[in-house]
XYZ file of C-alpha atoms in Angstrom:
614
model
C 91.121 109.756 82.959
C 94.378 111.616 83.953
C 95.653 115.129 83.061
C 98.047 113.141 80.564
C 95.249 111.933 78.717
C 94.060 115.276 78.143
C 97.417 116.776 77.302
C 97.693 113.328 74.919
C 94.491 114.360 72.954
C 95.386 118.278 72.400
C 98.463 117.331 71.081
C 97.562 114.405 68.922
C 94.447 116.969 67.266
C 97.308 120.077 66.462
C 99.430 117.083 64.598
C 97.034 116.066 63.081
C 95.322 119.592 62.143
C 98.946 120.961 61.153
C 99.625 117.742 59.036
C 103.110 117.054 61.217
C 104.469 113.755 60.710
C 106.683 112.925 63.806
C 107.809 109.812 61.600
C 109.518 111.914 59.011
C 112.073 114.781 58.905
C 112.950 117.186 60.751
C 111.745 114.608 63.586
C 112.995 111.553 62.538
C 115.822 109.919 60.194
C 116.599 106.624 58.613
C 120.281 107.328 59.672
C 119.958 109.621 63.116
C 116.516 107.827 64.563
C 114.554 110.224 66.579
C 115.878 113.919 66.172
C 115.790 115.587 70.173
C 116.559 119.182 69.224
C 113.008 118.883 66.691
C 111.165 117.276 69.429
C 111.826 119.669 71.799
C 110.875 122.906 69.731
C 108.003 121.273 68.690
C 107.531 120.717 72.612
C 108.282 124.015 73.596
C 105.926 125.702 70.947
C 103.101 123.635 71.661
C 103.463 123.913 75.300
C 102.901 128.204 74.594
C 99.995 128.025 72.498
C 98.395 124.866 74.307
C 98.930 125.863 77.829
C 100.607 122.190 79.212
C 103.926 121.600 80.608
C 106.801 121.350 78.354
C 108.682 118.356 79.730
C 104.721 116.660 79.192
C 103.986 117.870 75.606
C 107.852 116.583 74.694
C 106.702 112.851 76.664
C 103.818 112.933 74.806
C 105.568 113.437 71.243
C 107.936 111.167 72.080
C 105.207 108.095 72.717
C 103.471 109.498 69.530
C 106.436 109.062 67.080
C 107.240 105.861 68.755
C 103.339 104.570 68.280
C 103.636 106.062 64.543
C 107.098 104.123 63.627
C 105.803 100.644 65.201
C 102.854 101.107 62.864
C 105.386 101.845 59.956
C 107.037 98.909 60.783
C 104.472 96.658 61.112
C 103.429 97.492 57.748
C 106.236 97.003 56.140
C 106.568 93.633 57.452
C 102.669 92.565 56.349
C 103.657 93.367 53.442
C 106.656 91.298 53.016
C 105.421 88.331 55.361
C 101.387 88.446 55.571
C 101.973 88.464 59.191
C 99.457 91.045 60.937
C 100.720 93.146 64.086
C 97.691 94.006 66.436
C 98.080 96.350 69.418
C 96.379 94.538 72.371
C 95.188 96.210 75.247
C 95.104 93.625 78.123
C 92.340 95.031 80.716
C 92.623 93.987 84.634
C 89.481 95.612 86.272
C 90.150 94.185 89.527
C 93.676 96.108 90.090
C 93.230 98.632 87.883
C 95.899 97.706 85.267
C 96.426 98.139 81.518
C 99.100 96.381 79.882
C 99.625 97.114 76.240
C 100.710 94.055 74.065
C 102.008 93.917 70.542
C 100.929 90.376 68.675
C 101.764 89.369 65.249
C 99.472 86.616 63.717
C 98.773 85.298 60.290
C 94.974 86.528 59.105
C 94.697 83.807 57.653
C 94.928 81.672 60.844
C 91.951 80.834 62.942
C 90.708 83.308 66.216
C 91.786 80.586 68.310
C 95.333 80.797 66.717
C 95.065 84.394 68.235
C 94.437 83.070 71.213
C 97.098 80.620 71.232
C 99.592 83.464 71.012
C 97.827 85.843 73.363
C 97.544 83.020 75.831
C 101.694 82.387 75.236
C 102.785 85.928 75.639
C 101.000 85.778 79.039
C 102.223 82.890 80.277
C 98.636 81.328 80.677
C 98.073 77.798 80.618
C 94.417 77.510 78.518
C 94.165 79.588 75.558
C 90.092 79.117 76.325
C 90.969 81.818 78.775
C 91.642 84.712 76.384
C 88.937 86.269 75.452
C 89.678 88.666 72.279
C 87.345 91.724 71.085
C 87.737 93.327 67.900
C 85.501 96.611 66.913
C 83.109 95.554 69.456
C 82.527 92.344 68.478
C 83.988 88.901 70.096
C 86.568 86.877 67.789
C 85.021 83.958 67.352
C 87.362 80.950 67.791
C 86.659 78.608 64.726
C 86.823 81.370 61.488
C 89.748 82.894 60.465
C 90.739 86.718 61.520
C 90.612 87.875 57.700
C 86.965 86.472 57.160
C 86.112 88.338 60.810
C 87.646 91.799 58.922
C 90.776 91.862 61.615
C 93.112 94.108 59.883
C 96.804 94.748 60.695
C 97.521 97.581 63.028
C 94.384 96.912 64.392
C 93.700 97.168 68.208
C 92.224 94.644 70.280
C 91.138 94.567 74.248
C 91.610 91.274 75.537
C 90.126 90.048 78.804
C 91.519 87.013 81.030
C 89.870 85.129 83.127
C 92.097 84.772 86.100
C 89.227 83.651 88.123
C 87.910 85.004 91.654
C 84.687 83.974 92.004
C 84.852 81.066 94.042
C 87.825 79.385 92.337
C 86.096 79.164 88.893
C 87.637 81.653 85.795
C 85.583 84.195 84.160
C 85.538 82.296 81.013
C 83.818 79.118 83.583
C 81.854 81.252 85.084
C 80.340 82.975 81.157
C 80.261 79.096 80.267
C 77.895 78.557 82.950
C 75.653 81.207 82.220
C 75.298 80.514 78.783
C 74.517 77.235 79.447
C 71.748 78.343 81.988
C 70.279 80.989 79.751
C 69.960 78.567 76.673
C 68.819 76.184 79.207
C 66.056 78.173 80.360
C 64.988 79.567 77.692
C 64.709 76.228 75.443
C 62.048 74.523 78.317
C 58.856 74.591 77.002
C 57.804 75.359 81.049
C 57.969 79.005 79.551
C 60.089 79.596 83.048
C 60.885 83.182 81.234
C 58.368 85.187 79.016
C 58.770 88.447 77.143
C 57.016 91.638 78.789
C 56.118 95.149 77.543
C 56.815 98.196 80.087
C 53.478 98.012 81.085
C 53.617 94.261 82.189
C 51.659 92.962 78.699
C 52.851 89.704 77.093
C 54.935 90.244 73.759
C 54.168 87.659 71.349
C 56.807 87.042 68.047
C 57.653 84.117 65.966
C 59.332 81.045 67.556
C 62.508 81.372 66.624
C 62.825 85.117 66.923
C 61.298 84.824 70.436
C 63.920 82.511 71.574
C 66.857 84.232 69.933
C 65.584 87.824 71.688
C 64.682 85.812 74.917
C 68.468 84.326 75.066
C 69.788 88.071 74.368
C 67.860 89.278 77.337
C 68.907 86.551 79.877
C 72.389 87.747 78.709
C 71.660 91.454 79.391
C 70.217 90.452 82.702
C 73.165 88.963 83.783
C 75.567 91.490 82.371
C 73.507 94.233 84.291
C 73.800 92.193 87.664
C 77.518 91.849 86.917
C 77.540 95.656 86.854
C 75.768 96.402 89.655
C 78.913 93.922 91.207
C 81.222 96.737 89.253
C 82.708 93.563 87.086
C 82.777 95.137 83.859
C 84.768 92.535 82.250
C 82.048 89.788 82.729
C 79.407 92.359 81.936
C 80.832 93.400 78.597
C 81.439 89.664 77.423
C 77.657 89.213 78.125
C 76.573 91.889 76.675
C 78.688 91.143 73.481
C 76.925 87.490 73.625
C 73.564 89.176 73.671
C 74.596 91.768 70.171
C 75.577 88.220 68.777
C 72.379 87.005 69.817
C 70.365 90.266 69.048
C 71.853 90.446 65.825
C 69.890 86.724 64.078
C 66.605 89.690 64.911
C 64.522 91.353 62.492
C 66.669 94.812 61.847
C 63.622 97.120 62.046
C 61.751 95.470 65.085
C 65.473 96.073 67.095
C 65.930 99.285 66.470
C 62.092 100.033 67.342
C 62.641 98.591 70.978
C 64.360 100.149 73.498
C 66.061 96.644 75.069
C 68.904 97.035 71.803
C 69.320 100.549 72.236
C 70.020 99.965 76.297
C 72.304 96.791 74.947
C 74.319 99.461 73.248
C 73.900 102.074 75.788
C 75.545 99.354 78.163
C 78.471 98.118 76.086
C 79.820 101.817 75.773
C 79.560 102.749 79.366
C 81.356 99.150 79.744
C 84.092 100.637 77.854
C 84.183 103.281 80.306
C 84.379 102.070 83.265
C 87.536 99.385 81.829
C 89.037 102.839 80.787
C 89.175 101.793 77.321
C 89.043 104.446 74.231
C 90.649 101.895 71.574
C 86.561 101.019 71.024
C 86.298 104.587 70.181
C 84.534 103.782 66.321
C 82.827 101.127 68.366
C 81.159 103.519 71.045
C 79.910 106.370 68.743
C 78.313 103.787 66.424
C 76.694 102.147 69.187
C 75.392 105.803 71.294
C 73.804 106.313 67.670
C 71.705 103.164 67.519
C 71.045 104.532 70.986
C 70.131 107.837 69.513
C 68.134 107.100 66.923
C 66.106 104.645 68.886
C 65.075 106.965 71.582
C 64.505 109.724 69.243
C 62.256 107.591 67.513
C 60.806 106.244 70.801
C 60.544 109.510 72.650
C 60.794 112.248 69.786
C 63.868 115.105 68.366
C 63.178 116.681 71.726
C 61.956 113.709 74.022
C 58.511 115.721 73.970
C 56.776 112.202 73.706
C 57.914 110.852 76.316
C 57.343 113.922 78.619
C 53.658 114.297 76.969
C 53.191 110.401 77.988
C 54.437 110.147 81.636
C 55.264 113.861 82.188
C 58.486 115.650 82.503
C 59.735 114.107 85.800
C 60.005 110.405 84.431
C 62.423 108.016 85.485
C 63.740 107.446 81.597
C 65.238 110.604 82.511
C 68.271 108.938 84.376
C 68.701 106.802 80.688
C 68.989 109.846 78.479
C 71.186 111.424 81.106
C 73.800 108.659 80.687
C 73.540 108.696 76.659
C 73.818 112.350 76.750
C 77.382 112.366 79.424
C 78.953 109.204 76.852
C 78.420 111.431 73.772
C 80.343 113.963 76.170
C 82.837 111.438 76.485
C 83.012 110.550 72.894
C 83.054 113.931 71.774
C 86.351 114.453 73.948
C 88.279 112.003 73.019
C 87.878 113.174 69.637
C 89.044 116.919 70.319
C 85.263 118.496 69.447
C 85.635 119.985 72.746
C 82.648 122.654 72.126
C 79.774 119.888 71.421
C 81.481 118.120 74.645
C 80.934 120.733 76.324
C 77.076 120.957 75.223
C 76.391 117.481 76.223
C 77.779 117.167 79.688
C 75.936 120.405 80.505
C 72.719 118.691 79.404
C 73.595 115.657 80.761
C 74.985 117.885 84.382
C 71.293 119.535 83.938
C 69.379 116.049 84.422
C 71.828 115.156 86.811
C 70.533 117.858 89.259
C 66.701 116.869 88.438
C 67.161 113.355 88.997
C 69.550 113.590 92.467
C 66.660 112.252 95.804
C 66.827 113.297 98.965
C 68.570 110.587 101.270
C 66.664 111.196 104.328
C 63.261 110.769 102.100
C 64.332 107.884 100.131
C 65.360 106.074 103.685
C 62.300 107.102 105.001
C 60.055 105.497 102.136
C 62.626 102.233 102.513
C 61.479 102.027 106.006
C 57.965 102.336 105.262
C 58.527 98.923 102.951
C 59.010 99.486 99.539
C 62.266 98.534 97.869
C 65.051 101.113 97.668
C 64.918 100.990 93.662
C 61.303 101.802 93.914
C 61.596 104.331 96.333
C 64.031 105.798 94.268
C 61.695 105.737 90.927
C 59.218 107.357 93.029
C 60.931 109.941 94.101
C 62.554 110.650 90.838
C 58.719 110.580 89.191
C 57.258 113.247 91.000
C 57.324 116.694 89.897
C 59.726 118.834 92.294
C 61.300 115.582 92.742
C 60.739 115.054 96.410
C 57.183 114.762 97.248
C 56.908 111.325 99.778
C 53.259 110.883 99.251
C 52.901 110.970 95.518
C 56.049 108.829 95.240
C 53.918 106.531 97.582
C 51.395 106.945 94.895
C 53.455 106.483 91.884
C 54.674 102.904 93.337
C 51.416 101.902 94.045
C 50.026 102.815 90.827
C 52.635 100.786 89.354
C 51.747 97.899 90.985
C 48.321 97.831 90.244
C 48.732 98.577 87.310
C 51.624 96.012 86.306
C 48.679 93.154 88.436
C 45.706 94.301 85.907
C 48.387 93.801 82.709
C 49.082 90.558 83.964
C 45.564 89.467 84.848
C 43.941 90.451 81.694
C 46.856 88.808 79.249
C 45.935 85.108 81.464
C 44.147 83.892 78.801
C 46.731 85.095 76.054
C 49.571 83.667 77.699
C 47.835 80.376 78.558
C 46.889 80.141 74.679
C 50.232 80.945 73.956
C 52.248 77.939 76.017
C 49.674 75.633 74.436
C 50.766 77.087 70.732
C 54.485 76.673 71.580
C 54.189 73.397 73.231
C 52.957 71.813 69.627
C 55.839 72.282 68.355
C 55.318 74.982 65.418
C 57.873 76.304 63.280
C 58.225 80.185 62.317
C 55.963 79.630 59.421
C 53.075 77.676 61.012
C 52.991 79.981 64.314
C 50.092 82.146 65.215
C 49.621 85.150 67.213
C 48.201 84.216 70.626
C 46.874 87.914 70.961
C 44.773 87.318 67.441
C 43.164 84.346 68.178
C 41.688 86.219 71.389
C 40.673 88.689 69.573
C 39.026 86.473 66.492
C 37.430 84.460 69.216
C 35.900 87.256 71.056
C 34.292 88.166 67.393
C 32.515 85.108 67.430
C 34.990 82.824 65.340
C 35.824 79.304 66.813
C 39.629 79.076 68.017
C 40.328 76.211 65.502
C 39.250 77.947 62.292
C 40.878 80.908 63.811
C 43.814 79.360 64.312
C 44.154 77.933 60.470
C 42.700 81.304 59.428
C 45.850 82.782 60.959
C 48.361 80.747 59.825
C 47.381 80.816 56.156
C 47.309 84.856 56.871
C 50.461 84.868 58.050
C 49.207 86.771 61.049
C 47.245 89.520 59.351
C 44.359 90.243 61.417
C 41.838 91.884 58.876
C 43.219 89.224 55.936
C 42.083 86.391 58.667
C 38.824 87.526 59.048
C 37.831 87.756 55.344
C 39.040 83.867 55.146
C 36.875 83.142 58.184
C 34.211 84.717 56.407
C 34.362 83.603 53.056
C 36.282 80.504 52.989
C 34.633 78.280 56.130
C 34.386 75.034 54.562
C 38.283 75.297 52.686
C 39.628 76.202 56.681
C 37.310 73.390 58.170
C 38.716 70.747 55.541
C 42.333 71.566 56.790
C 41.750 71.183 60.278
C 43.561 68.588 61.648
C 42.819 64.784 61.708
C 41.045 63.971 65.645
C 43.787 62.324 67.233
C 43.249 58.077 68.101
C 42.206 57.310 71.112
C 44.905 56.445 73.896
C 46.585 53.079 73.504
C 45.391 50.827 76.651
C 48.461 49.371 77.185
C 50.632 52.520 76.980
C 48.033 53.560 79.521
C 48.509 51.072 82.090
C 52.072 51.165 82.487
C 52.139 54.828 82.826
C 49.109 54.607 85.408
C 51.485 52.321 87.230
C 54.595 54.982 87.584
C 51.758 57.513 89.041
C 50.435 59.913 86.529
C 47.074 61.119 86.589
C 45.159 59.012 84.375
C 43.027 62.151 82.489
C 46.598 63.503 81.869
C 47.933 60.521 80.869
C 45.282 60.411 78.066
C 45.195 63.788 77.266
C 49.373 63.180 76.396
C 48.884 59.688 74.722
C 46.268 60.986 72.050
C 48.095 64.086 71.728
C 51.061 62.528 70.797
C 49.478 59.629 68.498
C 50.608 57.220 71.174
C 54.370 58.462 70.882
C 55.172 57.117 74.320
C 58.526 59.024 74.291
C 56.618 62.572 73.931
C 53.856 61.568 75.673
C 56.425 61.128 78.691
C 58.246 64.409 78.143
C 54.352 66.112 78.042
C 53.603 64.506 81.376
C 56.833 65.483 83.163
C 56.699 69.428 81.556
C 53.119 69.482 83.057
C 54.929 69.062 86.792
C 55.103 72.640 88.320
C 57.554 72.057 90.541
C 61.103 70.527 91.103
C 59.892 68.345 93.992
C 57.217 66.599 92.012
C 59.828 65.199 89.533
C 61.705 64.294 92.348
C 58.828 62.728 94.113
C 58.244 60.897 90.598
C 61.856 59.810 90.254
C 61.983 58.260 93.570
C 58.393 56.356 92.937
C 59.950 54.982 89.897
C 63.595 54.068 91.755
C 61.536 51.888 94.141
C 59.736 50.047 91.713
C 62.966 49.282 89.825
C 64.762 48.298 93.330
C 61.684 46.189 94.405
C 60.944 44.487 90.624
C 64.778 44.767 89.265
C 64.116 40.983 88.010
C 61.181 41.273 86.573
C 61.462 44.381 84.227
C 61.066 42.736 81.007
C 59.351 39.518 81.677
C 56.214 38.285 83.822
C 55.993 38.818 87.315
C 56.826 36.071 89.714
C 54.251 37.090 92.340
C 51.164 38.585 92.925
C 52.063 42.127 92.148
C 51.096 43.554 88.962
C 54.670 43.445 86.743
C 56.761 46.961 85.984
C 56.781 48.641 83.252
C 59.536 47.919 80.404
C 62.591 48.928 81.112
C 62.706 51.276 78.136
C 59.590 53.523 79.653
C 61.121 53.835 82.759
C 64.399 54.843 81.387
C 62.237 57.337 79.296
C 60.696 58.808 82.644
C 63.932 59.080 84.820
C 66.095 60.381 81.187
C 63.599 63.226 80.797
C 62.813 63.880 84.561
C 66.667 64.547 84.711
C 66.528 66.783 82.136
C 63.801 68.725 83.829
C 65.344 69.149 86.789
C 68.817 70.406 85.544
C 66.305 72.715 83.638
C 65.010 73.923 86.886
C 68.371 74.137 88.484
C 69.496 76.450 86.205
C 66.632 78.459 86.208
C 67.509 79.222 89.869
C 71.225 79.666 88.962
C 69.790 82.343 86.795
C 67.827 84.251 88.761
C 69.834 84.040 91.999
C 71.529 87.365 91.095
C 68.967 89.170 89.126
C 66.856 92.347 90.754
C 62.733 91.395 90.905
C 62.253 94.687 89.984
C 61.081 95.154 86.251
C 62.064 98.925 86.499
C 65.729 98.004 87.576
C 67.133 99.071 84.546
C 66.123 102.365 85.349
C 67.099 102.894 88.443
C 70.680 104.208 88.276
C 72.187 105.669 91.327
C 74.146 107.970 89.037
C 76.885 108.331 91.533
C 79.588 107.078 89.116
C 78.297 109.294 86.298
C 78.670 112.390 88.854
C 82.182 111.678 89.494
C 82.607 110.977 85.159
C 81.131 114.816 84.854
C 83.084 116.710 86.890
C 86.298 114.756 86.298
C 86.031 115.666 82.202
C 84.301 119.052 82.956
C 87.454 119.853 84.807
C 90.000 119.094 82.061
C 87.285 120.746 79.818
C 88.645 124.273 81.778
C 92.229 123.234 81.651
């Protein structure tokens, strides 16, 4: 932020608190336009009693009367046409750059009309590459701007992808991950489950679970894209994950802290592109922040410091909350609270800095720099080598006994999900344990829990007094495996017990039994070891698919099954691929999110306490 940004918003707050209108007389005329000699008395008094250069309070004024008469203007022309004028702010991260567009678009035309005329005042070839945000949410493409609440004079940042990353555009490159994330998260291999702090499964509805589960791939990816410093990608992800966030229960997002670092995230995105046109935006989202660690932690954090004492690493999280409301507080003249906030904010700051030499000396004992750094920060005195030694390998064990004990509820869990239950037929994982631990038999329990919809004590007094009415409903035994089905599946080489296992759990359905028996594989070689097999037989018995064999070898399958195998092995292994295009840029470490260098945030401080003492 430059000293002209400062002068900008001292200026702009004595307007407004003095009720001057630099669009009407003695500034400005119908007949004479813009009126110097008023200007510059204007410019000279408020250059006394603010403190600023004159020649800079009469640029400012100048820009301010000319923002306030294009505004004028463009509502005199909704008015008479229905035509909307939006001030876009076009963002280049990689050079620096801010270019400042005015568009005029019907409301009632679709987002991808926007687009369109974005993409033409550019000079870019594919609309698909303008990516328009509006209050903090994307424009979607196929509604119109008036049922998305665009308004006229409204501003907009738009982001381009020019593309950088290996030839491919940003708007490729979010394609690609969105595909991968869905992708990942849809395979019933469970290649990504939902974890507590502590390392314990979290268990939720189907399709909640996936819709959170898709948001958190995005915010994985957005945070890796911000440890690259590309903000741009990193907002549009983490705008993808609020859309995806936002099909969630209300109450259970705002009692987690993964929406509350979503929003933390998207306002220290607008940051870093230098943007303060998201200024409603940013305070609404540091209050979901707000309120969800207060609610978390306490008023006064005091639960949080009772729970893991008062050198925790969450520390470096309400450091960065605290410096944005700073920032927020600025930009709206309440230079006072500002103040209060980035000398909280410069107070954790100093607690949470780590001594290089001790932080390089714990990397070259063999932890990871991000845990080294958590250690360090989680010791009292913040600097004690052999209790941050301790603190990492508590962690450890203690994340290895979370996982080892919640085996047998994830296991239970996969096997739920993998029968294909909606919302309303889905059961806890977590409750069945516990009902079968009490003695209960996991079927009964499981019917027990459904018709409870999940409430544990309710489950137990149907177990207890209505046996016979949850043994009735049980399901049908499934038929015994179809011999047939059997052989020719034998012959492609599948274990025979999980052949039948898949056959009379699917009523024979050869087509799921298949897609059972290849989501079994734990591996992307054995579907390619499978595939092959299968290729051979087809090269060797081509002829003879559908009709007896001509020698002495036992004839192929139809041609149908074995289009069913390779089809669905496919399928598997693209799933697998982009598992790995997924994870090839994300940190192993499930504390990553709180380890923040705070270097950036030290060079934010000073650089607004500094104008603060202009």
């Amino acid at each position: 932020m430059s000293d002209l940004d400062n002068i900008f918003i001292n200026v702009r707050a004595r307007l407004q608190s003095e009720g001057v209108k630099l669009w009407e007389e003695p500034y400005y005329s119908e007949e004479l336009g813009s009126i110097e000699g008023a200007l510059e008395n204007l410019a000279k008094e408020y250059s006394r009693t603010l403190g600023f250069d004159m020649s800079r309070c009469k640029f400012i004024l100048t820009e301010l009367q000319e923002n306030a008469l294009r505004k004028l203007a463009a509502r005199r022309e909704f008015s008479a046409t229905g035509i909307a004028t939006f001030k876009v702010r076009r963002i280049d991260n990689r050079n620096g750059t801010t270019n400042m567009l005015d568009i005029k678009c019907d409301l009632n035309s679709l987002g991808s009309g926007l687009q369109a005329v974005i993409a033409e005042k550019l000079q870019l070839p594919d609309q698909n590459h303008v990516k328009c945000i509006a209050a903090g949410r994307m424009v979607a493409a196929n509604a119109t701007l008036a049922a998305q609440q665009l308004k006229n004079n409204q501003q907009l940042i738009v982001i381009v992808g020019d593309g950088n990353n290996r030839s491919e555009a940003l708007y490729e490159r979010i394609n690609r991950v969105k595909a991968d994330v869905q992708a990942v998260v849809s395979s019933q291999n469970r290649l990504v489950e939902m974890e507590d702090q502590n390392g314990s499964p979290v268990f939720l509805p189907p399709a909640e679970n996936r819709a959170l589960l898709i948001g958190l791939g995005f915010c994985e990816k957005a945070r890796a894209a911000m440890l690259r410093e590309d903000f741009e990608e990193a907002l549009l992800l983490l705008l993808e994950a609020d859309e995806s966030f936002a099909t969630c229960d209300s109450q259970f997002l705002e009692s987690v802290d993964n929406y509350a670092l979503l929003n933390l995230d998207i306002v220290w995105c607008y940051l870093c592109l230098k943007n303060v046109t998201q200024l409603p935006d940013a305070e609404r989202r540091l209050a979901v922040c707000g309120r969800n660690f207060r609610r978390s932690y306490g008023d006064s954090f005091e639960r949080l410091y009772l729970l893991k004492g008062k050198a925790c690493p969450e520390r470096a999280l309400i450091m960065r909350l605290q410096l944005l409301q700073g920032v927020v507080m600025f930009h709206q003249n309440r230079r006072d609270e500002a103040f209060e906030r980035f000398e909280a904010a410069g107070m954790l700051l100093r607690e949470l800095k780590v001594n290089a030499d001790q932080l390089a000396l714990l990397v070259e004992m063999g932890f990871e720099e991000t845990e080294a750094r958590l250690g360090l920060r989680s010791c009292e005195g913040n600097g004690n080598v052999e209790l941050a030694v301790q603190f990492i390998q508590e962690r450890r064990q203690q994340l290895k006994d979370a996982r080892k004990q919640s085996k047998a509820e994830r296991a239970l869990q996969r096997r739920l999900m993998r029968s294909n239950a909606n919302d309303s037929d889905w059961v806890n994982p977590r409750s069945v344990c516990t009902l079968t631990e009490m003695g209960f038999e996991r079927a009964l329990a499981i019917v027990a829990l459904q018709r409870s919809k999940n409430d544990l004590p309710k489950a137990v007094e149907l177990l207890q007094t209505e046996s016979d009415a949850l043994r009735a409903a049980l399901p049908q035994t499934s038929a015994s495996a179809d011999t047939v089905k059997l052989a020719h599946l034998l012959q492609l080489g599948f274990n025979e017990d999980n052949v039948r296992v898949a056959l009379e759990a699917t009523s024979n359905d050869i087509e799921r039994a298949i897609e059972c028996l290849l989501r079994a594989f734990q591996s992307e070689d054995e579907l390619k070891q499978t595939m092959d097999r299968v290729s051979r037989m087809v090269d060797s018995k081509g002829q003879d698919l559908d009709g007896p064999s001509t020698s002495n070898a036992q004839a192929a399958p139809p041609s149908p099954i074995i289009d069913a195998v390779m089809r669905h092995a496919r399928s598997e292994i693209e799933t697998y691929k982009a598992y790995e295009r997924f994870n090839s840029d994300l940190s192993q470490n499930d504390m990553d999110y709180l380890d923040l260098p705070l270097v950036q945030e030290e060079k934010i401080l000073a650089e607004y306490l500094n104008m603060l003492q202009q």
